[in-house]
Short mmCIF file of C-alpha atoms and ligand atoms in Angstrom, two decimals:
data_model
loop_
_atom_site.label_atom_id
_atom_site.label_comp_id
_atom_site.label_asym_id
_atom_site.label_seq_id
_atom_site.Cartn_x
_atom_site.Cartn_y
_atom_site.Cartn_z
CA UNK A 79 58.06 89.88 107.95
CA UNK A 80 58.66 89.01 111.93
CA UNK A 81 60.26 85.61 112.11
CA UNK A 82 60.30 83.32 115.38
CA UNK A 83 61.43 79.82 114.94
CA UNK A 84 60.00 77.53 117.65
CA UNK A 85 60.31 74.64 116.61
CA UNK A 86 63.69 73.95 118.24
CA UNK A 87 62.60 70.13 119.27
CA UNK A 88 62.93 69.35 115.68
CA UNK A 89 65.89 70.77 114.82
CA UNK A 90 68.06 73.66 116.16
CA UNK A 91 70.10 76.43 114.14
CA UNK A 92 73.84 75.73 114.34
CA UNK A 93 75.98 77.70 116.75
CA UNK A 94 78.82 79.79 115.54
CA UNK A 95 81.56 77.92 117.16
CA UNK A 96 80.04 74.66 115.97
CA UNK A 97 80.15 76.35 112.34
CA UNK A 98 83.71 77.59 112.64
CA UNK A 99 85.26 74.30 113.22
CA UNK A 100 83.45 72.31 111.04
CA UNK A 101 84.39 75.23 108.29
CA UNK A 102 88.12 74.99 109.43
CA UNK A 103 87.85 70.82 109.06
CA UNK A 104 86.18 70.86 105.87
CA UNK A 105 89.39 73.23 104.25
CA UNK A 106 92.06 72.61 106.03
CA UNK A 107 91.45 69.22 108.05
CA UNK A 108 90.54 67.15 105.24
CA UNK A 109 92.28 64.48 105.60
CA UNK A 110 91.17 60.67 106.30
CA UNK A 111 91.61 59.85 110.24
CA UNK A 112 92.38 56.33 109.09
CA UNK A 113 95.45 57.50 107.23
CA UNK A 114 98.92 56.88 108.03
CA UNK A 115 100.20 59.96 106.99
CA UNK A 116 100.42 63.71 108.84
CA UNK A 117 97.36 64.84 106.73
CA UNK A 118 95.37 62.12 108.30
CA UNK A 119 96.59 62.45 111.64
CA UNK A 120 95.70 65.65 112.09
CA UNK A 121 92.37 64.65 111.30
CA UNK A 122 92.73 62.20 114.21
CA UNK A 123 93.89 64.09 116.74
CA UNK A 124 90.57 66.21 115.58
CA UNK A 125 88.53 63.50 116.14
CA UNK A 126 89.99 62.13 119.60
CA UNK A 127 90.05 65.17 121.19
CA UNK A 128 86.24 65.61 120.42
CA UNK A 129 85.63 62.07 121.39
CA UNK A 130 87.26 63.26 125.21
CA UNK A 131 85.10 66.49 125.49
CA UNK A 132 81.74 64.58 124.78
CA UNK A 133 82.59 62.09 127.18
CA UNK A 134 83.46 64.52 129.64
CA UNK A 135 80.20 66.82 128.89
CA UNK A 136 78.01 63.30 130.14
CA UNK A 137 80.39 61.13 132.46
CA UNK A 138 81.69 58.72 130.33
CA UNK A 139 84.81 57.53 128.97
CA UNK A 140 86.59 58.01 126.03
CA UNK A 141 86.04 54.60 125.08
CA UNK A 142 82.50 54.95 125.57
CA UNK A 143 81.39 56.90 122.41
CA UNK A 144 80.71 55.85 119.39
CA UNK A 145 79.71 58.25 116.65
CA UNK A 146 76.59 57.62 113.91
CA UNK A 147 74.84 58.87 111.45
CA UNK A 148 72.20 60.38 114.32
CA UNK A 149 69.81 59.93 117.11
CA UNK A 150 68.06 57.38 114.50
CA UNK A 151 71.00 54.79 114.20
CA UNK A 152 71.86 54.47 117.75
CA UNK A 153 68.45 53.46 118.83
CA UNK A 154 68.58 51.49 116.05
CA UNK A 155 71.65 50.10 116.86
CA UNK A 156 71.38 49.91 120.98
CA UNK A 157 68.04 48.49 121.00
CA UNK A 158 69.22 45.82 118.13
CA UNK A 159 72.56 44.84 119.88
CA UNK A 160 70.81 44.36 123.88
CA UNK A 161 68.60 42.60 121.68
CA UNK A 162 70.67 40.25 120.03
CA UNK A 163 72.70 39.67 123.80
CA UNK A 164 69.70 38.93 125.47
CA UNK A 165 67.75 36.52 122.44
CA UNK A 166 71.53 34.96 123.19
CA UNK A 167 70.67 33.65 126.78
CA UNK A 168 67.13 33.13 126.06
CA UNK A 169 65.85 36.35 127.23
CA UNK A 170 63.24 38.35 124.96
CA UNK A 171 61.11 40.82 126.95
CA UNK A 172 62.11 44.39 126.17
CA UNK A 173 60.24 47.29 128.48
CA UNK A 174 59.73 50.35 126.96
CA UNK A 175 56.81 53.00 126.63
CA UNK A 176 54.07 53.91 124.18
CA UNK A 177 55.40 57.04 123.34
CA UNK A 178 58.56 56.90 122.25
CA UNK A 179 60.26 58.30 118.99
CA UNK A 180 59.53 56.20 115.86
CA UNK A 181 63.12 55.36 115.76
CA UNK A 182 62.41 53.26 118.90
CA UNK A 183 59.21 52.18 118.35
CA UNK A 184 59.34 51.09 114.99
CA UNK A 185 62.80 49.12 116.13
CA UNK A 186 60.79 47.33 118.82
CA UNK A 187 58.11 46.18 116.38
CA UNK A 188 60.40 44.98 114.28
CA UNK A 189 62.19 42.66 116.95
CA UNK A 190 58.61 41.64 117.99
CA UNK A 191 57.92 39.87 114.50
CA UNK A 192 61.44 38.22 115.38
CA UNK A 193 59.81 36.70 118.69
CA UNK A 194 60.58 39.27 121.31
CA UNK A 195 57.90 40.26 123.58
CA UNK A 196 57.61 43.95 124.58
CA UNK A 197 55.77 46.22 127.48
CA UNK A 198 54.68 49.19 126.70
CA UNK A 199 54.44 50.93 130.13
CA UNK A 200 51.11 53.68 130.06
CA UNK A 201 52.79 57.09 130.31
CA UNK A 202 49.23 57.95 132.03
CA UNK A 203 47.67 61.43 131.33
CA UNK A 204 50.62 63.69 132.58
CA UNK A 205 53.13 62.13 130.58
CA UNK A 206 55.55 60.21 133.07
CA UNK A 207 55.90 56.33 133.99
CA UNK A 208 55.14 55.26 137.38
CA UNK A 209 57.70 53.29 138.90
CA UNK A 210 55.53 50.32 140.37
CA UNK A 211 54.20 49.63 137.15
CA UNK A 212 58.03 49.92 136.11
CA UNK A 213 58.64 47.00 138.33
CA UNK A 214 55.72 44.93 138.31
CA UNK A 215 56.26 44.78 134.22
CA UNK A 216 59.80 43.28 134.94
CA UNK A 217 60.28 39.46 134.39
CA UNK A 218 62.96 36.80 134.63
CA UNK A 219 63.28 36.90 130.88
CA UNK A 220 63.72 41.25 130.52
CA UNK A 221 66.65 41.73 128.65
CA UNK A 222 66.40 45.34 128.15
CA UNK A 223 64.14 48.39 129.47
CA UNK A 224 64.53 50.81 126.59
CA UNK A 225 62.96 54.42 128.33
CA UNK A 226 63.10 57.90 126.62
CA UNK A 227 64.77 60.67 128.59
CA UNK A 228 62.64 63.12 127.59
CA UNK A 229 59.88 63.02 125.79
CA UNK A 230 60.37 65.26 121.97
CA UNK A 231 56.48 66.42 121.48
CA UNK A 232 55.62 66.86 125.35
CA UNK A 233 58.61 67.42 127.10
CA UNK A 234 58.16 65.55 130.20
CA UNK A 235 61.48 64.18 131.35
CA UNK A 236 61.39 60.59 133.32
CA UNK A 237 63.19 59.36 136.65
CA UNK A 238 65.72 58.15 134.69
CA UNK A 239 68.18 57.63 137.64
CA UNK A 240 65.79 55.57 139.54
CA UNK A 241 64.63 53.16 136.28
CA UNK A 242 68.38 52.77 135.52
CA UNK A 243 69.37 51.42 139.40
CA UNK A 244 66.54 49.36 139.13
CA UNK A 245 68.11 47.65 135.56
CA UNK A 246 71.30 47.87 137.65
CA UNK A 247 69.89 45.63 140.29
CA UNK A 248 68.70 43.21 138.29
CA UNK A 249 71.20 42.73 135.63
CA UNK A 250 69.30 44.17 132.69
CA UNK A 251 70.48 46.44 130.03
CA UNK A 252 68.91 49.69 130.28
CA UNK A 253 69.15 52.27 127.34
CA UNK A 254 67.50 55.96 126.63
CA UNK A 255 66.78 57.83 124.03
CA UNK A 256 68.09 61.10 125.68
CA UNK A 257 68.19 62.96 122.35
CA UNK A 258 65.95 66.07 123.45
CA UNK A 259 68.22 66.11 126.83
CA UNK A 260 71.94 66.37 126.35
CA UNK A 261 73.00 69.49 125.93
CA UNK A 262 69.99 70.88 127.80
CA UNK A 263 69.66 68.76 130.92
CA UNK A 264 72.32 67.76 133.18
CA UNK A 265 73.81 64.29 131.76
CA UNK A 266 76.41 61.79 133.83
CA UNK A 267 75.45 58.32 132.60
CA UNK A 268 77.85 57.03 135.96
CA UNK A 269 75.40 58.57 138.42
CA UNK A 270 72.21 58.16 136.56
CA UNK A 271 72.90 54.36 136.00
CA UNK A 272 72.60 54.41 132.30
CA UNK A 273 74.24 51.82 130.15
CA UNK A 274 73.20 53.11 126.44
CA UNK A 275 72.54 56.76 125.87
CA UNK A 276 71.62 58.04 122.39
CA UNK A 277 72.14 61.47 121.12
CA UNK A 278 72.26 63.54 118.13
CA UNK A 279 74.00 66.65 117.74
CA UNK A 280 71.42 68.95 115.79
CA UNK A 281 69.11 68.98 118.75
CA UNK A 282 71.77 71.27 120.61
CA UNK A 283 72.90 73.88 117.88
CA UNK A 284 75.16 70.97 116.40
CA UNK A 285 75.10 69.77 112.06
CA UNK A 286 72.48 66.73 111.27
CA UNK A 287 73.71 63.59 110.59
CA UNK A 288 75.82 62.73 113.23
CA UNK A 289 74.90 61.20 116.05
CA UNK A 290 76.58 59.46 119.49
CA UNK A 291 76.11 56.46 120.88
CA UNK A 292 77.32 55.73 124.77
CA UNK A 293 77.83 52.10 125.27
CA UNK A 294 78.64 51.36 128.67
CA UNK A 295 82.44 49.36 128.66
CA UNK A 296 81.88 45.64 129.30
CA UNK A 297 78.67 45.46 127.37
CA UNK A 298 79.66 43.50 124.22
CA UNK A 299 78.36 45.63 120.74
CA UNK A 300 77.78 44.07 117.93
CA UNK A 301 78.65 46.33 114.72
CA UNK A 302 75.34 46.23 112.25
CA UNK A 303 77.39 47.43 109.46
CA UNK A 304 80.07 45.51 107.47
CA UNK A 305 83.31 47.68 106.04
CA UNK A 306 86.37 48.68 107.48
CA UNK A 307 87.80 49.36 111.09
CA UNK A 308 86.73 52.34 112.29
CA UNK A 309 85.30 53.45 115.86
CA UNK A 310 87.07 50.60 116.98
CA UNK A 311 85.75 47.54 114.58
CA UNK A 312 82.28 48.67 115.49
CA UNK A 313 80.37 51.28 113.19
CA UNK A 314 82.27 51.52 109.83
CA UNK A 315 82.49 54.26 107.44
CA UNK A 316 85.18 57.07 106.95
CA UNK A 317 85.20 59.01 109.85
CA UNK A 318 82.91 62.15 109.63
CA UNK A 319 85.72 64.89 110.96
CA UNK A 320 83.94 67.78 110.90
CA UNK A 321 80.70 66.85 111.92
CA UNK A 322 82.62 65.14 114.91
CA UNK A 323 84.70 68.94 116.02
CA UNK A 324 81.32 70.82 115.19
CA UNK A 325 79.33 68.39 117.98
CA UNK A 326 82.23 68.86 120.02
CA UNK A 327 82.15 72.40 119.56
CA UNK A 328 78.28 72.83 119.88
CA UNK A 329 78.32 70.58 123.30
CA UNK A 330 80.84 72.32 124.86
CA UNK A 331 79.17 75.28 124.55
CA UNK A 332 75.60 74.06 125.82
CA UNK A 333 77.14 72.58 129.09
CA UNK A 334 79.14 75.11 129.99
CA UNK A 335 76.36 77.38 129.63
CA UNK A 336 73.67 74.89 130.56
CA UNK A 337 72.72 76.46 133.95
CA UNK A 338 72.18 80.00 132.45
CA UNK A 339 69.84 78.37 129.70
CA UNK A 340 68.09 76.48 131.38
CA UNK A 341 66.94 79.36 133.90
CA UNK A 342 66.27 81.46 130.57
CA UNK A 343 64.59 79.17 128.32
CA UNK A 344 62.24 77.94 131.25
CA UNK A 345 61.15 81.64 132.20
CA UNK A 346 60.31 82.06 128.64
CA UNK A 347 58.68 78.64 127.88
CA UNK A 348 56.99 79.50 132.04
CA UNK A 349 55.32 83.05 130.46
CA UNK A 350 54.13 81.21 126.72
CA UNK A 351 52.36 78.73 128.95
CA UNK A 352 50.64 81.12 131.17
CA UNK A 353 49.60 83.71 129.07
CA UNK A 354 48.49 81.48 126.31
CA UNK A 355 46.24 79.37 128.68
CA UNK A 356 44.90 83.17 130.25
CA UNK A 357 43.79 84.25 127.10
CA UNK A 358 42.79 81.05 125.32
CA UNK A 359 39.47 79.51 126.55
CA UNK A 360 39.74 75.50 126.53
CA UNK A 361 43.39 75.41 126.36
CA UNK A 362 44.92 72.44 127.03
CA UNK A 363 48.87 71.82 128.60
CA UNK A 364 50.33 68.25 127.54
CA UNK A 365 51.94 66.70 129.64
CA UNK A 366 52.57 67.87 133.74
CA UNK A 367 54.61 70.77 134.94
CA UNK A 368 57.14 69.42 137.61
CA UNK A 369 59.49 67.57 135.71
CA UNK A 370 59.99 69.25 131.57
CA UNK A 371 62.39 70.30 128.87
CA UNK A 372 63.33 73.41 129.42
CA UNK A 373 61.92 75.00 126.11
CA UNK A 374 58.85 72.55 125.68
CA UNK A 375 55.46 74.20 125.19
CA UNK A 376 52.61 71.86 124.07
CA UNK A 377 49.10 72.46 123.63
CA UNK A 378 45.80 71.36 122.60
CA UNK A 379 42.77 74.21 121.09
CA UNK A 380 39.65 71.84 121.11
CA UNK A 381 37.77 72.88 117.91
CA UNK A 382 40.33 73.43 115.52
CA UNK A 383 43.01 71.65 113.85
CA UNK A 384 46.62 71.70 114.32
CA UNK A 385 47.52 71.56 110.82
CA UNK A 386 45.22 74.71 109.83
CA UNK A 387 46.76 76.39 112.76
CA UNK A 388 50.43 75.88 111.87
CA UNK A 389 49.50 77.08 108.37
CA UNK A 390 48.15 79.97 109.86
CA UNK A 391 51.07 80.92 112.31
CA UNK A 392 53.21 79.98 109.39
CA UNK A 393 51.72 83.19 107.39
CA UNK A 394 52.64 85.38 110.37
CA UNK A 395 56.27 84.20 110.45
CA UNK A 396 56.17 81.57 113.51
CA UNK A 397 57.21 77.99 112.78
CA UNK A 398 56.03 75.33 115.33
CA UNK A 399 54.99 71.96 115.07
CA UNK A 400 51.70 70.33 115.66
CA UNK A 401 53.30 67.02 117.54
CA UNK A 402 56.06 66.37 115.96
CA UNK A 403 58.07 66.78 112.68
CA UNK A 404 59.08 62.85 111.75
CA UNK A 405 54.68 62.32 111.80
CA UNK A 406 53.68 65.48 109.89
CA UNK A 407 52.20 64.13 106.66
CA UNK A 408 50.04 61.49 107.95
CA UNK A 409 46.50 62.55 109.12
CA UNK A 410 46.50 60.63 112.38
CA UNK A 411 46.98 62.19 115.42
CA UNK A 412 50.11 62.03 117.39
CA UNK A 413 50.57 58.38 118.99
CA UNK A 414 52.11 61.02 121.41
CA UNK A 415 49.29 63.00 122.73
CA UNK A 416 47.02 59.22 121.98
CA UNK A 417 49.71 57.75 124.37
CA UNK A 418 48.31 60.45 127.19
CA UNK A 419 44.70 59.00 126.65
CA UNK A 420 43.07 62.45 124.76
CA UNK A 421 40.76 61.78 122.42
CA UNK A 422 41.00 61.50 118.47
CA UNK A 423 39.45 65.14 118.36
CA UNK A 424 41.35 66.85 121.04
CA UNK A 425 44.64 65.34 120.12
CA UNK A 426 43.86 66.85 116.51
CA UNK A 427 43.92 70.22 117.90
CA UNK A 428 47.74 69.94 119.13
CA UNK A 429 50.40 72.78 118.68
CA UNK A 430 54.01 72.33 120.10
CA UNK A 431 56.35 75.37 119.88
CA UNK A 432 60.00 74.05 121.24
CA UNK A 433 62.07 77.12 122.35
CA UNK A 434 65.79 77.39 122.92
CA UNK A 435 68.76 80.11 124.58
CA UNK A 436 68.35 81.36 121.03
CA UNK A 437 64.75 82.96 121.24
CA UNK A 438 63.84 86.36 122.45
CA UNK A 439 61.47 87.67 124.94
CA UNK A 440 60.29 89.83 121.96
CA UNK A 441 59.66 87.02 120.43
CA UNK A 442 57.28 85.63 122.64
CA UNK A 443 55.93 88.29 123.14
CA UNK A 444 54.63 88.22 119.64
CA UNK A 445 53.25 84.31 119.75
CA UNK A 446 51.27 85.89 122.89
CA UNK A 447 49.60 88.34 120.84
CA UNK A 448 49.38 86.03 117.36
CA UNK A 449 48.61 82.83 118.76
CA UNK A 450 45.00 83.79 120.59
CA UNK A 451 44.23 85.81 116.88
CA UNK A 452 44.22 82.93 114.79
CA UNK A 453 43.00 80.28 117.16
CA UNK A 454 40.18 82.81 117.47
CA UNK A 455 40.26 83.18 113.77
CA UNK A 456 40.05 79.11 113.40
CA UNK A 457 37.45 78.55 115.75
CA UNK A 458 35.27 81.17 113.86
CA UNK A 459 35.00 79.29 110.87
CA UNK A 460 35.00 75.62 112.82
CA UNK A 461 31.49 73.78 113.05
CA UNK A 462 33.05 71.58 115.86
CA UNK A 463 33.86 74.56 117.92
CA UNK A 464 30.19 76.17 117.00
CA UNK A 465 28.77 72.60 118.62
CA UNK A 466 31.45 72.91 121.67
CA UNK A 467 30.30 76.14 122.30
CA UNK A 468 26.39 75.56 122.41
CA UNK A 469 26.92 72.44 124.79
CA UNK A 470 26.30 69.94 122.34
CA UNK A 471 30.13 68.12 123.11
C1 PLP B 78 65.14 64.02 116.81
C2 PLP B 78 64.95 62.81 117.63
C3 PLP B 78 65.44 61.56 117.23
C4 PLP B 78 66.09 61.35 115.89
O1 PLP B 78 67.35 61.92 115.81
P1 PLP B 78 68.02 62.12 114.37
O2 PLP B 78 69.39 62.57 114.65
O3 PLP B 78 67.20 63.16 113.68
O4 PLP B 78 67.96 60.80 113.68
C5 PLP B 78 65.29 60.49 118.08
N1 PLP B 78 64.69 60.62 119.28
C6 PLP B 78 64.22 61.80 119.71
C7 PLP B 78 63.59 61.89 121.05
C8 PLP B 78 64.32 62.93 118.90
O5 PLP B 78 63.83 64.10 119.33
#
């Protein structure tokens, strides 16, 4: 059977060069980068020279990065630490948005039970914050606006630039979540005004569990962790070599060929979009056009459900995702697509197929003809669609 993995936003197959060096660590580099001796060392010299390339693929400096355990910890551990500064000097407003990952959401509810306040600024029904609400939500006790690059189930990317010279202005900390951009979107955290950037290396044909955060020099981090000394007294743990060389490896490659992939992957994600809305009556695009990931593709099919659907293009060999992969299991709708005002029943319907450099025009060619077969196929056997479709909705 035809297989087309699309579901690229949740994870991404590693790249051969990423593979390679994480294969030559693993045998030959084994040693511990905290050790004296020339077996360690090597290690070292492994890990600092992949420390200088990701700083170099997103503006920063070598003293900048901080590796983790993923995209997970260094929310975790950015939101926690701007936190914990700004609780210091009696400031405990946080700005953020109702649709971030759970990894920052569920971090900002926690610090709300510990007193802080938080905004969530309305993403509104296209999917992007508006920058006067940005503003008027800012108060003389905001500590820290805490704003998602990109977003991982819709794919619209925010004015980052123009939120982070605001923070700039005004002295407050300003991190995002940027873990669906590096590697696909042009990154320079000097030039985009961004203090705290996480990332996480298996959302750009890099291993799982490892992660980076960018910590702006001057701001004062607080390690969450106690053990020994590494990444500079902050985040111990022996040092994970080759998952350091294989995100290295794997970011190297996407920014050097970033320009050619994103022209690729937006052609083919452009064509999915089109031809899916053509052929499929009540069709629904989340989140607007002007300003996406490259490879997003989100919809809704009122009358059916996403999970029956993603069973269905399971069978004929396409993986996707109906919202995202960290909320399958639950029967509520993504707080996503509820974020962008749909309806319970609409937002049920959702299907998000994430492409990447990796995925053919063969390939979508055959979600073009599949997809419309068993959304027809659903909507057959679906009493809600029966009731759409005699006016009764
Ligand atoms: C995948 C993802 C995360 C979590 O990253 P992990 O490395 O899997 O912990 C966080 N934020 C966004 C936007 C993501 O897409």
């Amino acid at each position: 059977m035809k297989t087309v993995y699309a579901d690229n936003a949740a994870t991404t197959a590693l790249c051969p060069e990423a593979l390679e060096v994480m294969v030559n660590c693993l045998k030959d580099n084994y040693g511990n980068a905290s050790s004296m001796h020339h077996s360690g060392q090597a290690a070292a010299e492994v890990v600092l020279q992949a420390r200088q390339d990701i700083a170099d693929c997103i503006g920063a400096d070598v003293n900048e990065i901080y590796f983790t355990s993923g995209g997970t910890e260094s929310d975790n551990w950015a939101i926690t630490n701007a936190a914990r500064l700004g609780a210091k000097k009696g400031k405990k407003h946080i700005i953020s948005t109702s649709f971030e990952h759970h990894a920052v959401l569920h971090t900002l509810m926690k610090l709300e039970k510990e007193g802080f306040e938080v905004t969530y600024l309305d993403v509104h029904e296209d999917g992007y914050v508006r920058i006067d609400e940005f503003k008027k939500a800012i108060k003389n006790e905001t500590c820290l606006v805490t704003i998602m690059f990109a977003n991982n189930e819709i794919g619209t990317v925010q004015p980052i630039e123009e939120i982070g010279a605001i923070c700039k202005e005004k002295g407050i900390y300003f991190h995002t979540d940027a873990v669906q951009v590096v590697g696909h979107l042009p990154v320079n955290v000097k030039e985009q005004n961004i203090d705290m950037l996480s990332f996480s290396a298996h959302k750009f044909h890099g291993p799982k569990g490892i992660g980076v955060l960018y910590c702006r020099k001057g701001i004062p981090l607080i390690s969450f962790m106690q053990g020994g000394a590494q990444e500079r007294n902050k985040r111990p743990g022996t040092t994970n070599t080759p998952a350091i060389a294989a995100t290295a490896a794997a970011l190297k490659k996407s920014c050097a060929e970033m320009d050619k992939n994103i022209a690729y992957v937006s052609a083919l994600r452009d064509k999915l979009i089109e031809e899916i809305v053509k052929v499929i009556p009540r069709a629904r695009v989340n989140g607007g056009r002007t300003a996406r990931l490259p490879g997003n593709v989100s919809f809704c099919f009122e009358g059916i459900e996403g999970e029956s659907l993603l069973l269905y293009l399971d069978l004929k060999g396409i993986c996707g995702s109906s919202g995202s992969a960290c909320t399958s299991g639950s029967l509520d709708p993504s707080h996503v697509l509820l974020a962008l005002g749909l309806p319970h029943e609409i937002a049920h319907g959702s299907l998000r197929l994430s492409l990447s450099e990796y995925n053919t025009e063969d390939e979508i060619d055959y979600i073009i003809e599949q997809l419309p077969l068993v959304v027809n196929r659903l909507r057959d056997m679906s009493p809600v669609w029966e009731r759409i479709m005699k006016g009764e909705n």
